[in-house]
Short mmCIF file of C-alpha atoms and ligand atoms in Angstrom, two decimals:
data_model
loop_
_atom_site.label_atom_id
_atom_site.label_comp_id
_atom_site.label_asym_id
_atom_site.label_seq_id
_atom_site.Cartn_x
_atom_site.Cartn_y
_atom_site.Cartn_z
CA MET A 1 -38.72 -16.73 -1.42
CA THR A 2 -36.94 -13.58 -2.45
CA ASN A 3 -37.16 -9.93 -0.99
CA ASP A 4 -37.53 -6.82 -3.28
CA LYS A 5 -33.73 -6.74 -3.82
CA GLY A 6 -33.81 -10.13 -5.37
CA GLN A 7 -31.94 -11.63 -2.23
CA MET A 8 -33.10 -15.11 -0.92
CA THR A 9 -34.96 -14.97 2.40
CA LYS A 10 -36.72 -17.14 4.75
CA ASP A 11 -40.19 -16.72 6.07
CA LYS A 12 -38.67 -14.70 9.23
CA GLY A 13 -37.22 -12.25 6.76
CA GLN A 14 -33.61 -12.99 7.39
CA ILE A 15 -31.46 -12.76 4.16
CA LEU A 16 -29.78 -16.05 3.24
CA THR A 17 -27.16 -15.21 0.57
CA ILE A 18 -23.83 -13.37 1.15
CA PRO A 19 -24.60 -10.14 -0.64
CA LEU A 20 -21.09 -9.87 -1.97
CA ILE A 21 -21.44 -13.28 -3.64
CA HIS A 22 -24.94 -12.42 -4.99
CA ARG A 23 -23.64 -9.21 -6.49
CA ALA A 24 -20.49 -10.91 -8.07
CA LYS A 25 -22.89 -13.01 -10.22
CA ALA A 26 -24.05 -10.00 -12.05
CA ASN A 27 -20.27 -9.18 -13.04
CA GLU A 28 -19.33 -12.72 -13.92
CA ASN A 29 -17.15 -11.50 -16.97
CA GLN A 30 -15.75 -8.22 -15.36
CA ILE A 31 -12.05 -8.21 -14.16
CA ALA A 32 -12.10 -8.48 -10.19
CA ILE A 33 -8.34 -9.02 -9.29
CA VAL A 34 -5.12 -8.54 -10.96
CA SER A 35 -2.15 -10.03 -8.85
CA ARG A 36 1.13 -11.80 -9.37
CA GLU A 37 -0.89 -14.85 -10.08
CA GLY A 38 -2.52 -13.18 -13.20
CA THR A 39 -5.93 -11.54 -14.11
CA PHE A 40 -9.18 -12.92 -12.80
CA THR A 41 -12.79 -12.21 -13.48
CA TYR A 42 -15.63 -12.31 -10.76
CA GLY A 43 -16.59 -15.47 -12.63
CA ASP A 44 -13.19 -17.17 -11.66
CA LEU A 45 -13.76 -15.99 -8.12
CA LEU A 46 -17.08 -17.42 -8.02
CA GLN A 47 -15.66 -20.72 -9.55
CA LYS A 48 -12.69 -21.07 -7.32
CA SER A 49 -14.48 -20.07 -4.15
CA ALA A 50 -17.14 -22.63 -4.95
CA GLN A 51 -14.27 -25.17 -5.26
CA ILE A 52 -12.74 -24.26 -1.90
CA ALA A 53 -16.12 -24.35 -0.17
CA THR A 54 -16.80 -27.86 -1.54
CA GLN A 55 -13.23 -28.94 -0.33
CA LEU A 56 -13.94 -27.47 3.06
CA LEU A 57 -17.43 -28.99 3.31
CA HIS A 58 -16.27 -32.37 2.68
CA THR A 59 -19.41 -34.40 3.22
CA ASN A 60 -20.89 -31.60 5.81
CA ALA A 61 -23.86 -29.47 4.78
CA THR A 62 -22.43 -26.45 6.26
CA LEU A 63 -19.34 -25.50 8.38
CA HIS A 64 -21.83 -24.23 11.25
CA SER A 65 -19.68 -21.07 12.01
CA GLN A 66 -16.52 -23.10 12.41
CA ARG A 67 -13.44 -20.79 12.46
CA VAL A 68 -11.03 -21.28 9.38
CA ALA A 69 -7.59 -19.60 10.03
CA PHE A 70 -5.86 -18.82 6.67
CA LEU A 71 -2.28 -17.45 6.00
CA ILE A 72 -2.05 -16.46 2.23
CA PRO A 73 0.04 -13.58 0.61
CA SER A 74 -2.09 -10.79 -0.88
CA GLY A 75 -3.50 -11.83 -4.25
CA PHE A 76 -6.22 -13.90 -5.97
CA ASP A 77 -5.85 -16.96 -3.72
CA TYR A 78 -6.32 -15.05 -0.51
CA VAL A 79 -9.61 -13.52 -1.84
CA ALA A 80 -10.85 -16.91 -3.24
CA VAL A 81 -10.15 -18.74 0.11
CA GLN A 82 -11.78 -15.93 2.10
CA TRP A 83 -14.87 -16.28 -0.09
CA GLY A 84 -14.77 -20.05 -0.02
CA ILE A 85 -14.87 -19.98 3.66
CA TRP A 86 -17.89 -17.62 3.79
CA ARG A 87 -19.67 -19.81 1.22
CA SER A 88 -19.06 -22.87 3.40
CA GLY A 89 -20.71 -21.22 6.36
CA GLY A 90 -17.41 -20.61 8.06
CA VAL A 91 -15.98 -17.78 9.94
CA ALA A 92 -12.75 -16.22 8.19
CA VAL A 93 -9.95 -15.56 10.58
CA PRO A 94 -6.95 -14.04 8.51
CA LEU A 95 -3.54 -14.49 9.83
CA CYS A 96 -0.65 -11.92 9.35
CA VAL A 97 1.97 -12.81 6.92
CA GLY A 98 4.41 -11.08 9.14
CA HIS A 99 3.84 -12.80 12.33
CA PRO A 100 6.24 -15.08 14.25
CA ARG A 101 4.96 -18.42 15.68
CA PRO A 102 3.76 -17.34 18.94
CA GLU A 103 1.42 -14.51 17.53
CA LEU A 104 0.15 -16.98 14.94
CA GLU A 105 -0.54 -19.90 17.44
CA TYR A 106 -2.16 -17.31 19.75
CA VAL A 107 -4.77 -16.44 17.16
CA ILE A 108 -5.23 -19.81 16.05
CA THR A 109 -5.85 -21.17 19.53
CA ASP A 110 -7.83 -17.89 20.87
CA SER A 111 -10.33 -18.13 17.90
CA GLY A 112 -10.67 -22.05 18.17
CA ALA A 113 -9.83 -22.53 14.55
CA SER A 114 -10.70 -26.08 13.46
CA ILE A 115 -9.13 -25.55 10.03
CA ILE A 116 -5.94 -23.98 8.96
CA ILE A 117 -5.49 -23.06 5.23
CA ALA A 118 -1.92 -22.05 4.31
CA HIS A 119 0.23 -21.05 1.13
CA PRO A 120 3.09 -23.56 0.75
CA ASP A 121 5.36 -20.56 1.93
CA PHE A 122 3.98 -20.80 5.41
CA GLU A 123 3.64 -24.82 5.66
CA ALA A 124 6.72 -25.03 7.79
CA VAL A 125 5.40 -22.92 10.61
CA LEU A 126 1.82 -23.71 10.37
CA ARG A 127 1.72 -27.63 9.87
CA PRO A 128 3.43 -28.24 13.36
CA ILE A 129 0.70 -26.03 14.92
CA ALA A 130 -2.20 -28.05 13.16
CA GLN A 131 -0.62 -31.34 14.11
CA GLU A 132 -0.07 -30.54 17.64
CA ARG A 133 -3.76 -29.32 17.90
CA ASN A 134 -5.30 -31.99 15.58
CA LEU A 135 -6.60 -29.28 13.19
CA ARG A 136 -7.45 -30.07 9.78
CA PHE A 137 -4.43 -28.64 7.47
CA ILE A 138 -5.02 -27.53 3.84
CA LEU A 139 -2.28 -26.22 1.45
CA THR A 140 -3.37 -23.85 -1.29
CA SER A 141 -1.30 -25.87 -3.62
CA GLU A 142 -3.43 -29.32 -2.94
CA PRO A 143 -5.81 -30.20 -6.00
CA LEU A 144 -9.38 -28.72 -5.78
CA PRO A 145 -12.43 -30.61 -6.56
CA GLU A 146 -13.11 -30.50 -10.51
CA ALA A 147 -16.13 -28.34 -11.79
CA THR A 148 -17.92 -31.85 -11.99
CA GLU A 149 -17.47 -32.52 -8.42
CA LEU A 150 -18.94 -29.32 -7.04
CA LEU A 151 -21.81 -29.44 -4.70
CA PRO A 152 -24.94 -28.56 -6.60
CA GLU A 153 -25.79 -26.19 -3.82
CA LEU A 154 -23.88 -24.38 -1.14
CA PRO A 155 -25.43 -23.82 2.06
CA GLU A 156 -27.78 -20.93 2.70
CA ILE A 157 -25.98 -18.36 4.78
CA ASP A 158 -27.83 -16.06 7.41
CA ILE A 159 -26.21 -12.59 6.98
CA ALA A 160 -26.68 -12.18 10.60
CA SER A 161 -24.32 -14.78 11.39
CA ARG A 162 -20.59 -14.46 12.21
CA ALA A 163 -18.15 -13.64 9.22
CA LEU A 164 -14.92 -12.48 10.27
CA ILE A 165 -12.53 -12.27 13.28
CA LEU A 166 -9.76 -9.69 13.15
CA TYR A 167 -7.44 -9.55 16.17
CA THR A 168 -6.74 -6.02 17.60
CA SER A 169 -4.89 -4.79 20.74
CA GLY A 170 -6.54 -3.43 23.70
CA THR A 171 -5.23 -1.93 26.93
CA THR A 172 -5.53 -5.07 28.78
CA GLY A 173 -4.10 -8.48 28.03
CA LYS A 174 -3.61 -10.13 24.67
CA PRO A 175 -5.34 -8.89 21.41
CA LYS A 176 -8.90 -9.64 21.28
CA GLY A 177 -10.76 -11.12 18.24
CA VAL A 178 -13.35 -8.48 16.87
CA VAL A 179 -16.25 -10.36 15.32
CA THR A 180 -18.19 -8.89 12.54
CA THR A 181 -21.24 -10.55 10.87
CA HIS A 182 -22.01 -10.55 7.14
CA GLN A 183 -24.52 -7.89 7.89
CA ASN A 184 -21.94 -5.57 9.74
CA ILE A 185 -19.76 -5.91 6.78
CA GLN A 186 -22.53 -5.10 4.51
CA ALA A 187 -23.31 -1.86 6.43
CA GLN A 188 -19.51 -0.98 6.64
CA VAL A 189 -19.03 -1.48 2.89
CA THR A 190 -22.14 0.28 1.71
CA SER A 191 -21.38 3.31 3.81
CA LEU A 192 -18.08 3.82 2.22
CA ILE A 193 -19.58 2.89 -1.54
CA SER A 194 -22.13 5.72 -1.13
CA ALA A 195 -19.85 8.09 0.61
CA TRP A 196 -16.76 7.84 -1.75
CA GLU A 197 -19.07 6.96 -5.05
CA TRP A 198 -17.43 3.69 -5.71
CA THR A 199 -18.34 2.49 -9.05
CA ALA A 200 -17.64 -0.78 -11.26
CA ALA A 201 -15.33 1.69 -13.16
CA ASP A 202 -12.89 1.92 -10.43
CA LYS A 203 -9.56 0.41 -10.29
CA ILE A 204 -7.71 0.48 -6.88
CA LEU A 205 -4.00 -0.61 -6.13
CA HIS A 206 -4.01 -2.61 -2.86
CA VAL A 207 -0.81 -2.22 -0.77
CA LEU A 208 -2.17 -2.84 2.63
CA PRO A 209 -1.97 -5.93 5.07
CA LEU A 210 -4.88 -8.23 4.79
CA HIS A 211 -5.29 -9.08 8.38
CA HIS A 212 -6.32 -5.64 9.17
CA ILE A 213 -9.92 -3.69 8.60
CA HIS A 214 -8.33 -1.09 6.31
CA GLY A 215 -7.02 -3.55 3.70
CA ILE A 216 -9.94 -6.13 3.89
CA ILE A 217 -12.98 -3.89 4.29
CA ASN A 218 -12.10 -0.36 2.64
CA VAL A 219 -10.06 -1.51 -0.19
CA LEU A 220 -10.61 -5.41 -0.95
CA THR A 221 -14.28 -5.90 -0.03
CA CYS A 222 -15.45 -2.18 -1.32
CA ALA A 223 -13.94 -2.81 -4.55
CA LEU A 224 -15.44 -6.36 -4.94
CA TRP A 225 -18.80 -5.09 -3.82
CA ALA A 226 -18.69 -2.42 -6.43
CA GLY A 227 -17.95 -4.59 -9.30
CA ALA A 228 -14.62 -2.80 -9.46
CA GLN A 229 -10.91 -3.95 -10.24
CA CYS A 230 -8.62 -4.57 -7.26
CA HIS A 231 -4.95 -4.60 -8.28
CA MET A 232 -3.15 -6.42 -5.37
CA LEU A 233 0.64 -6.07 -4.58
CA PRO A 234 2.08 -8.76 -2.59
CA LYS A 235 3.52 -6.20 -0.15
CA PHE A 236 4.10 -2.36 -0.06
CA ASP A 237 7.04 -1.28 -1.87
CA ALA A 238 7.45 2.43 -2.80
CA GLN A 239 9.04 1.92 -6.12
CA THR A 240 6.65 -0.59 -7.49
CA VAL A 241 3.57 1.71 -6.29
CA TRP A 242 5.05 4.66 -8.17
CA GLN A 243 5.34 2.54 -11.32
CA ARG A 244 1.74 1.36 -10.98
CA ILE A 245 0.54 4.81 -10.38
CA ALA A 246 2.69 6.33 -13.18
CA ASP A 247 0.96 3.55 -15.57
CA GLY A 248 -2.03 6.04 -15.30
CA ASP A 249 -4.85 3.51 -15.20
CA LEU A 250 -5.66 3.62 -11.53
CA THR A 251 -8.70 5.66 -10.04
CA LEU A 252 -8.35 4.93 -6.27
CA PHE A 253 -5.41 4.69 -3.59
CA MET A 254 -5.96 4.31 0.16
CA ALA A 255 -3.19 4.21 2.51
CA VAL A 256 -1.74 4.86 6.01
CA PRO A 257 0.20 8.06 6.70
CA THR A 258 3.47 6.02 6.95
CA ILE A 259 2.99 4.83 3.32
CA TYR A 260 2.48 8.35 2.04
CA VAL A 261 5.60 9.53 3.97
CA LYS A 262 7.46 6.46 2.12
CA LEU A 263 6.15 7.61 -1.14
CA ILE A 264 6.97 11.17 -0.72
CA ALA A 265 10.62 10.16 -0.07
CA ALA A 266 10.71 7.87 -3.17
CA TRP A 267 9.28 10.89 -5.21
CA SER A 268 11.79 13.33 -3.87
CA ALA A 269 14.74 10.84 -4.71
CA ALA A 270 13.52 10.26 -8.35
CA ASP A 271 14.89 12.41 -11.48
CA LYS A 272 12.78 15.29 -12.84
CA ALA A 273 11.49 13.21 -15.75
CA GLN A 274 10.36 10.18 -13.51
CA GLN A 275 8.67 12.73 -10.99
CA GLN A 276 6.74 14.15 -13.90
CA LYS A 277 5.38 10.68 -14.84
CA MET A 278 4.61 9.84 -11.08
CA THR A 279 2.69 13.13 -10.78
CA ALA A 280 0.74 12.68 -13.95
CA GLY A 281 -0.37 9.29 -12.87
CA CYS A 282 -1.76 10.63 -9.66
CA SER A 283 -3.78 13.22 -11.73
CA GLN A 284 -5.47 10.24 -13.41
CA MET A 285 -6.97 9.29 -10.09
CA ARG A 286 -10.19 10.55 -8.67
CA LEU A 287 -9.62 10.00 -4.87
CA MET A 288 -6.71 9.28 -2.49
CA VAL A 289 -7.64 8.41 0.93
CA SER A 290 -5.49 8.47 4.22
CA GLY A 291 -6.43 6.62 7.59
CA SER A 292 -5.67 4.32 10.47
CA ALA A 293 -3.63 6.89 11.99
CA ALA A 294 -3.35 10.74 12.33
CA LEU A 295 -2.13 12.47 9.02
CA PRO A 296 0.29 15.12 9.73
CA VAL A 297 -0.71 18.52 8.08
CA GLN A 298 2.82 18.72 6.62
CA VAL A 299 2.31 15.24 5.02
CA LEU A 300 -0.91 16.32 3.51
CA GLU A 301 0.66 19.59 2.33
CA LYS A 302 3.71 17.81 0.67
CA TRP A 303 1.52 15.22 -0.88
CA GLN A 304 -0.58 17.98 -2.50
CA THR A 305 2.32 19.56 -4.12
CA ILE A 306 3.40 16.10 -5.51
CA SER A 307 0.06 14.60 -6.38
CA GLY A 308 -2.35 17.51 -6.82
CA HIS A 309 -4.53 15.61 -4.37
CA LEU A 310 -5.77 16.91 -0.84
CA LEU A 311 -5.97 13.69 0.75
CA LEU A 312 -9.23 12.61 2.16
CA GLU A 313 -8.76 11.70 5.82
CA ARG A 314 -11.08 9.36 7.63
CA TYR A 315 -11.20 7.79 11.04
CA GLY A 316 -12.41 4.47 11.83
CA MET A 317 -11.49 1.32 14.01
CA THR A 318 -11.71 -2.36 13.66
CA GLU A 319 -14.73 -2.53 16.06
CA ILE A 320 -16.91 0.03 14.23
CA GLY A 321 -15.78 0.16 10.65
CA MET A 322 -15.37 3.68 9.41
CA ALA A 323 -17.08 6.30 11.37
CA LEU A 324 -15.88 9.84 10.18
CA SER A 325 -14.72 11.13 6.88
CA ASN A 326 -14.06 14.18 5.15
CA PRO A 327 -16.29 14.74 2.23
CA LEU A 328 -15.79 13.37 -1.44
CA HIS A 329 -17.09 16.76 -2.86
CA GLY A 330 -17.23 19.57 0.14
CA GLN A 331 -14.43 21.01 1.72
CA ARG A 332 -11.83 18.87 3.20
CA LEU A 333 -10.23 20.41 6.40
CA ALA A 334 -6.43 19.57 7.06
CA GLY A 335 -6.14 18.18 10.59
CA TYR A 336 -9.57 17.13 10.55
CA VAL A 337 -11.47 13.75 9.94
CA GLY A 338 -14.81 15.37 8.73
CA GLN A 339 -18.27 14.33 9.54
CA PRO A 340 -20.31 10.99 10.39
CA LEU A 341 -20.39 8.51 7.42
CA PRO A 342 -23.86 7.09 6.18
CA GLN A 343 -25.66 4.75 8.49
CA VAL A 344 -23.09 5.82 11.57
CA ALA A 345 -24.10 7.74 14.67
CA VAL A 346 -21.46 9.60 16.42
CA ARG A 347 -21.42 11.59 19.72
CA LEU A 348 -18.98 13.08 22.11
CA VAL A 349 -19.34 12.25 25.73
CA ASP A 350 -17.68 13.59 28.90
CA GLU A 351 -16.23 11.55 31.76
CA SER A 352 -19.62 11.71 33.65
CA GLY A 353 -21.27 10.31 30.45
CA ASN A 354 -22.80 13.48 29.35
CA LEU A 355 -22.97 14.77 25.94
CA VAL A 356 -20.24 17.64 25.72
CA GLU A 357 -21.04 21.23 25.10
CA PRO A 358 -20.36 22.25 21.44
CA GLY A 359 -16.74 22.98 20.90
CA SER A 360 -15.64 20.84 24.05
CA PRO A 361 -13.62 17.66 23.91
CA GLY A 362 -15.07 14.37 24.55
CA GLU A 363 -14.75 10.60 23.95
CA ILE A 364 -16.15 9.42 20.50
CA GLN A 365 -18.99 6.98 20.82
CA VAL A 366 -20.53 5.27 17.93
CA LYS A 367 -23.60 3.31 17.07
CA GLY A 368 -24.99 1.74 13.90
CA PRO A 369 -25.16 -1.36 11.66
CA GLY A 370 -21.37 -1.51 11.10
CA VAL A 371 -20.51 -1.77 14.83
CA PHE A 372 -19.34 -5.44 15.52
CA LEU A 373 -21.06 -8.06 17.12
CA GLU A 374 -18.66 -9.01 19.99
CA TYR A 375 -15.03 -9.53 21.10
CA TRP A 376 -14.75 -13.43 20.47
CA GLN A 377 -15.69 -15.35 23.56
CA LYS A 378 -15.17 -12.34 25.83
CA PRO A 379 -18.55 -11.31 26.80
CA GLU A 380 -17.27 -9.11 29.77
CA ALA A 381 -14.85 -7.20 27.63
CA THR A 382 -17.62 -6.55 25.04
CA THR A 383 -20.11 -5.25 27.70
CA LYS A 384 -17.40 -2.95 29.12
CA GLU A 385 -16.98 -1.25 25.84
CA PHE A 386 -20.58 -0.35 25.30
CA ARG A 387 -22.75 2.63 27.04
CA ASP A 388 -26.52 2.53 26.36
CA GLY A 389 -25.80 0.69 22.86
CA TRP A 390 -23.01 3.19 22.02
CA PHE A 391 -19.57 1.64 21.40
CA CYS A 392 -16.91 3.74 23.42
CA THR A 393 -13.83 4.15 21.03
CA GLY A 394 -11.35 5.43 23.80
CA ASP A 395 -10.60 8.11 21.30
CA MET A 396 -10.86 11.81 22.22
CA ALA A 397 -12.16 14.66 19.71
CA VAL A 398 -13.60 17.88 19.41
CA VAL A 399 -15.93 19.43 16.81
CA GLU A 400 -14.91 22.82 15.24
CA ASN A 401 -16.13 24.20 12.19
CA ASP A 402 -18.63 21.33 11.91
CA SER A 403 -15.52 18.88 11.47
CA TYR A 404 -14.28 16.42 14.08
CA ARG A 405 -10.58 16.81 15.09
CA ILE A 406 -8.94 13.65 16.70
CA LEU A 407 -7.40 14.74 20.00
CA GLY A 408 -5.76 11.36 20.70
CA ARG A 409 -6.40 8.29 22.84
CA LEU A 410 -7.67 8.05 26.48
CA SER A 411 -4.96 5.42 27.15
CA VAL A 412 -1.41 6.14 26.61
CA ASP A 413 -0.97 2.28 26.56
CA ILE A 414 -2.40 2.08 22.91
CA ILE A 415 0.20 3.11 20.49
CA LYS A 416 -0.50 3.65 16.82
CA THR A 417 2.81 3.01 14.77
CA GLY A 418 2.85 2.83 11.09
CA GLY A 419 -1.19 2.43 11.16
CA TYR A 420 -0.95 -0.77 13.37
CA LYS A 421 -2.52 -0.48 16.96
CA VAL A 422 -0.34 -1.97 19.41
CA SER A 423 -0.69 -2.49 23.13
CA ALA A 424 2.33 -1.11 25.35
CA LEU A 425 1.41 -3.80 28.03
CA GLU A 426 1.47 -6.63 25.70
CA ILE A 427 4.98 -5.60 24.66
CA GLU A 428 6.18 -5.12 28.21
CA GLU A 429 4.84 -8.60 29.19
CA VAL A 430 6.88 -10.13 26.43
CA LEU A 431 10.07 -8.00 27.20
CA ARG A 432 9.87 -8.97 30.83
CA THR A 433 10.44 -12.75 29.92
CA HIS A 434 14.05 -11.79 28.34
CA ARG A 435 16.59 -13.12 30.91
CA ASP A 436 18.35 -9.66 30.93
CA ILE A 437 15.42 -7.63 31.64
CA GLN A 438 14.21 -6.96 35.13
CA ASP A 439 11.62 -4.42 34.35
CA CYS A 440 10.43 -2.27 31.45
CA ALA A 441 7.92 0.59 30.35
CA VAL A 442 6.98 0.68 26.77
CA VAL A 443 5.76 3.96 25.30
CA GLY A 444 4.86 5.73 22.04
CA VAL A 445 7.09 8.43 21.09
CA ALA A 446 5.86 10.91 18.27
CA ASP A 447 7.64 10.37 15.00
CA ALA A 448 7.24 12.04 11.53
CA GLU A 449 7.26 8.73 9.63
CA TRP A 450 5.59 6.28 11.87
CA GLY A 451 3.12 8.37 13.75
CA SER A 452 4.59 6.83 17.09
CA ARG A 453 7.66 4.88 17.40
CA VAL A 454 7.52 1.81 20.02
CA CYS A 455 10.18 2.75 22.64
CA ALA A 456 11.23 0.72 25.64
CA ALA A 457 13.10 1.89 28.86
CA LEU A 458 14.74 -1.17 30.30
CA VAL A 459 15.93 -1.79 33.84
CA LEU A 460 18.53 -4.48 32.96
CA GLN A 461 19.88 -7.21 35.41
CA PRO A 462 23.07 -5.90 37.39
CA GLY A 463 26.10 -5.95 35.13
CA VAL A 464 24.38 -6.68 31.85
CA ASN A 465 24.52 -4.82 28.49
CA LEU A 466 21.83 -5.43 26.05
CA SER A 467 22.11 -3.87 22.39
CA LEU A 468 19.23 -2.61 20.33
CA GLU A 469 20.15 -5.12 17.71
CA ALA A 470 20.05 -8.02 20.11
CA LEU A 471 17.04 -7.16 21.75
CA ARG A 472 15.30 -6.78 18.25
CA SER A 473 16.26 -10.16 16.81
CA TRP A 474 15.09 -11.79 20.06
CA ALA A 475 11.72 -9.84 20.15
CA LYS A 476 10.98 -10.70 16.50
CA GLU A 477 10.61 -14.29 17.37
CA GLN A 478 8.00 -13.59 19.91
CA LEU A 479 6.11 -10.48 18.49
CA ALA A 480 4.72 -9.08 15.23
CA PHE A 481 7.55 -6.93 13.74
CA TYR A 482 5.66 -3.66 14.12
CA LYS A 483 5.36 -4.26 18.09
CA VAL A 484 9.28 -4.60 18.36
CA PRO A 485 10.68 -1.59 20.07
CA THR A 486 12.87 0.60 17.79
CA ARG A 487 14.43 2.52 20.45
CA ILE A 488 15.58 1.32 23.76
CA LEU A 489 17.19 2.98 26.83
CA ALA A 490 18.80 1.32 29.87
CA VAL A 491 17.60 3.22 33.04
CA THR A 492 18.60 2.16 36.80
CA GLU A 493 14.89 2.59 37.65
CA LEU A 494 11.50 3.59 36.05
CA PRO A 495 9.90 6.97 36.85
CA ARG A 496 6.87 6.20 39.10
CA ASN A 497 4.37 8.37 40.95
CA ALA A 498 3.51 8.38 44.74
CA MET A 499 1.51 5.24 44.30
CA GLY A 500 4.41 3.28 42.70
CA LYS A 501 2.66 3.30 39.30
CA VAL A 502 5.05 3.90 36.30
CA THR A 503 4.37 7.49 34.87
CA LYS A 504 4.32 6.83 31.11
CA PRO A 505 4.57 10.61 30.14
CA ALA A 506 7.88 10.77 32.13
CA VAL A 507 9.11 7.55 30.39
CA ALA A 508 8.19 9.14 26.98
CA GLU A 509 10.16 12.28 28.09
CA LEU A 510 13.38 10.14 28.33
CA PHE A 511 13.29 9.51 24.56
CA VAL A 512 12.83 13.29 23.47
P1 LIG B 601 -7.63 0.00 14.12
O1 LIG B 601 -8.58 -0.61 14.83
O2 LIG B 601 -6.23 -0.89 14.02
O3 LIG B 601 -7.86 0.28 12.79
O4 LIG B 601 -7.02 1.24 15.06
C1 LIG B 601 -8.26 2.23 15.27
C2 LIG B 601 -7.61 3.38 15.97
O5 LIG B 601 -6.60 4.03 15.09
C3 LIG B 601 -8.57 4.45 16.39
O6 LIG B 601 -9.11 3.99 17.64
C4 LIG B 601 -7.76 5.72 16.51
O7 LIG B 601 -7.07 5.65 17.69
C5 LIG B 601 -6.77 5.50 15.38
N1 LIG B 601 -7.21 6.21 14.26
C6 LIG B 601 -7.63 5.71 13.00
N2 LIG B 601 -7.88 6.64 11.99
C7 LIG B 601 -7.30 7.84 12.51
C8 LIG B 601 -7.29 9.05 12.16
N3 LIG B 601 -7.67 9.52 10.91
N4 LIG B 601 -6.67 10.12 12.96
C9 LIG B 601 -6.27 9.66 14.27
N5 LIG B 601 -6.33 8.43 14.65
C10 LIG B 601 -6.83 7.53 13.80
#
């Protein structure tokens, strides 16, 4: 049975094909991905993801929402594997290419992944984890089933089922797995497609990490949903990005403020003739977007003089997708994140749970079909973050001139650095395991390039010296690179209030 959009349905009306796959079939001959590996059409993507799905399924009819963790550099294989997992009925759990073993192990165990797919570059770190836990281990270099061996039919996928788990830091404990369904993803993507008017004629340069919502949803999935071209760089590099922009064929660019700061520095270091080419490349684009952290007004202004673009700033979160955006056409206000996006309801609420008076600050709460399903296997944590069906973001904002302005986080223990969200408490836990550290307090300190820098005040064991370099090389083995403190300060004791609780604002003062 099909509905009026031509999608497969069952009697109850639930939709049984992944909309993204369904749409790709209409664009088979169009270019989908351009990456280090080559140029690939939507047809190539459908073919390879069907081979991967067949490989994953073995003799099973469906993966029944088994979690499949995968670690693949940005490019065609990443996308083919992600689609293959979805087409076989699995839940995709992307791992971060920059994570050390303990972080990878945590995500693999917490998500309960039963299969790991790895690029050969990561075999050395991942195979032992798979062996110790008796997990199926697949390398992307292994031969795939031939076209003649493909399953005649892949399983039907209910779009209300779980699709993706992304790990995000909170104020308590280790990172939590944010689960979104195919339906949540559809809502998040279609909201942006209509607000920013994506079309099949778009070409976007992808420079963002692929274990985070910004890179996965806003750039990759929106592009593929629209039938557009996604040009994927294996990692961000300012020179390469400027070269691609100067080629003059791109229509869209999206990044975090730290990336714009690095691009500004590279532009400033270039000679006049190069600068003209870079600027001319920007003028070919129709839209440049910033988000995932506050965009300093000076950065927005400098970028405008370089590129001619007034960056469109938007606000969102792993749990909710994108919620607020400056308009594509109307007036964009510097320092503001605009209005609610299509399909998203936003309200500001005071400490007693009442709606705030116009012009007063309050916590941003969000409702809509893009809001996530649950924190993976943490029902209490999930319930705690909702009030009457509204998700409580923990971000404060105020509405002025009909536009939202973000005031900051309710918790000082959440730090946004380079667009990554990190938990001060999680970093402290790890630092306390260092044999030279008695106690510590981690804070975010404002920084023009990174938004906030991770800084640690350390109470060291008596008579011990610990250099920043030594601490960083130790911490990099335990923590993702963006969680590793970039400044440390040895103190005899941590500032505390009368209750004995560490006063984080006083700790932050130590670094100013
Ligand atoms: P993540 O889930 O990693 O994308 O982090 C979401 C958090 O990033 C939000 O809760 C905000 O604290 C912050 N954030 C995202 N976009 C913006 C923005 N435009 N301005 C300020 N903070 C932002």
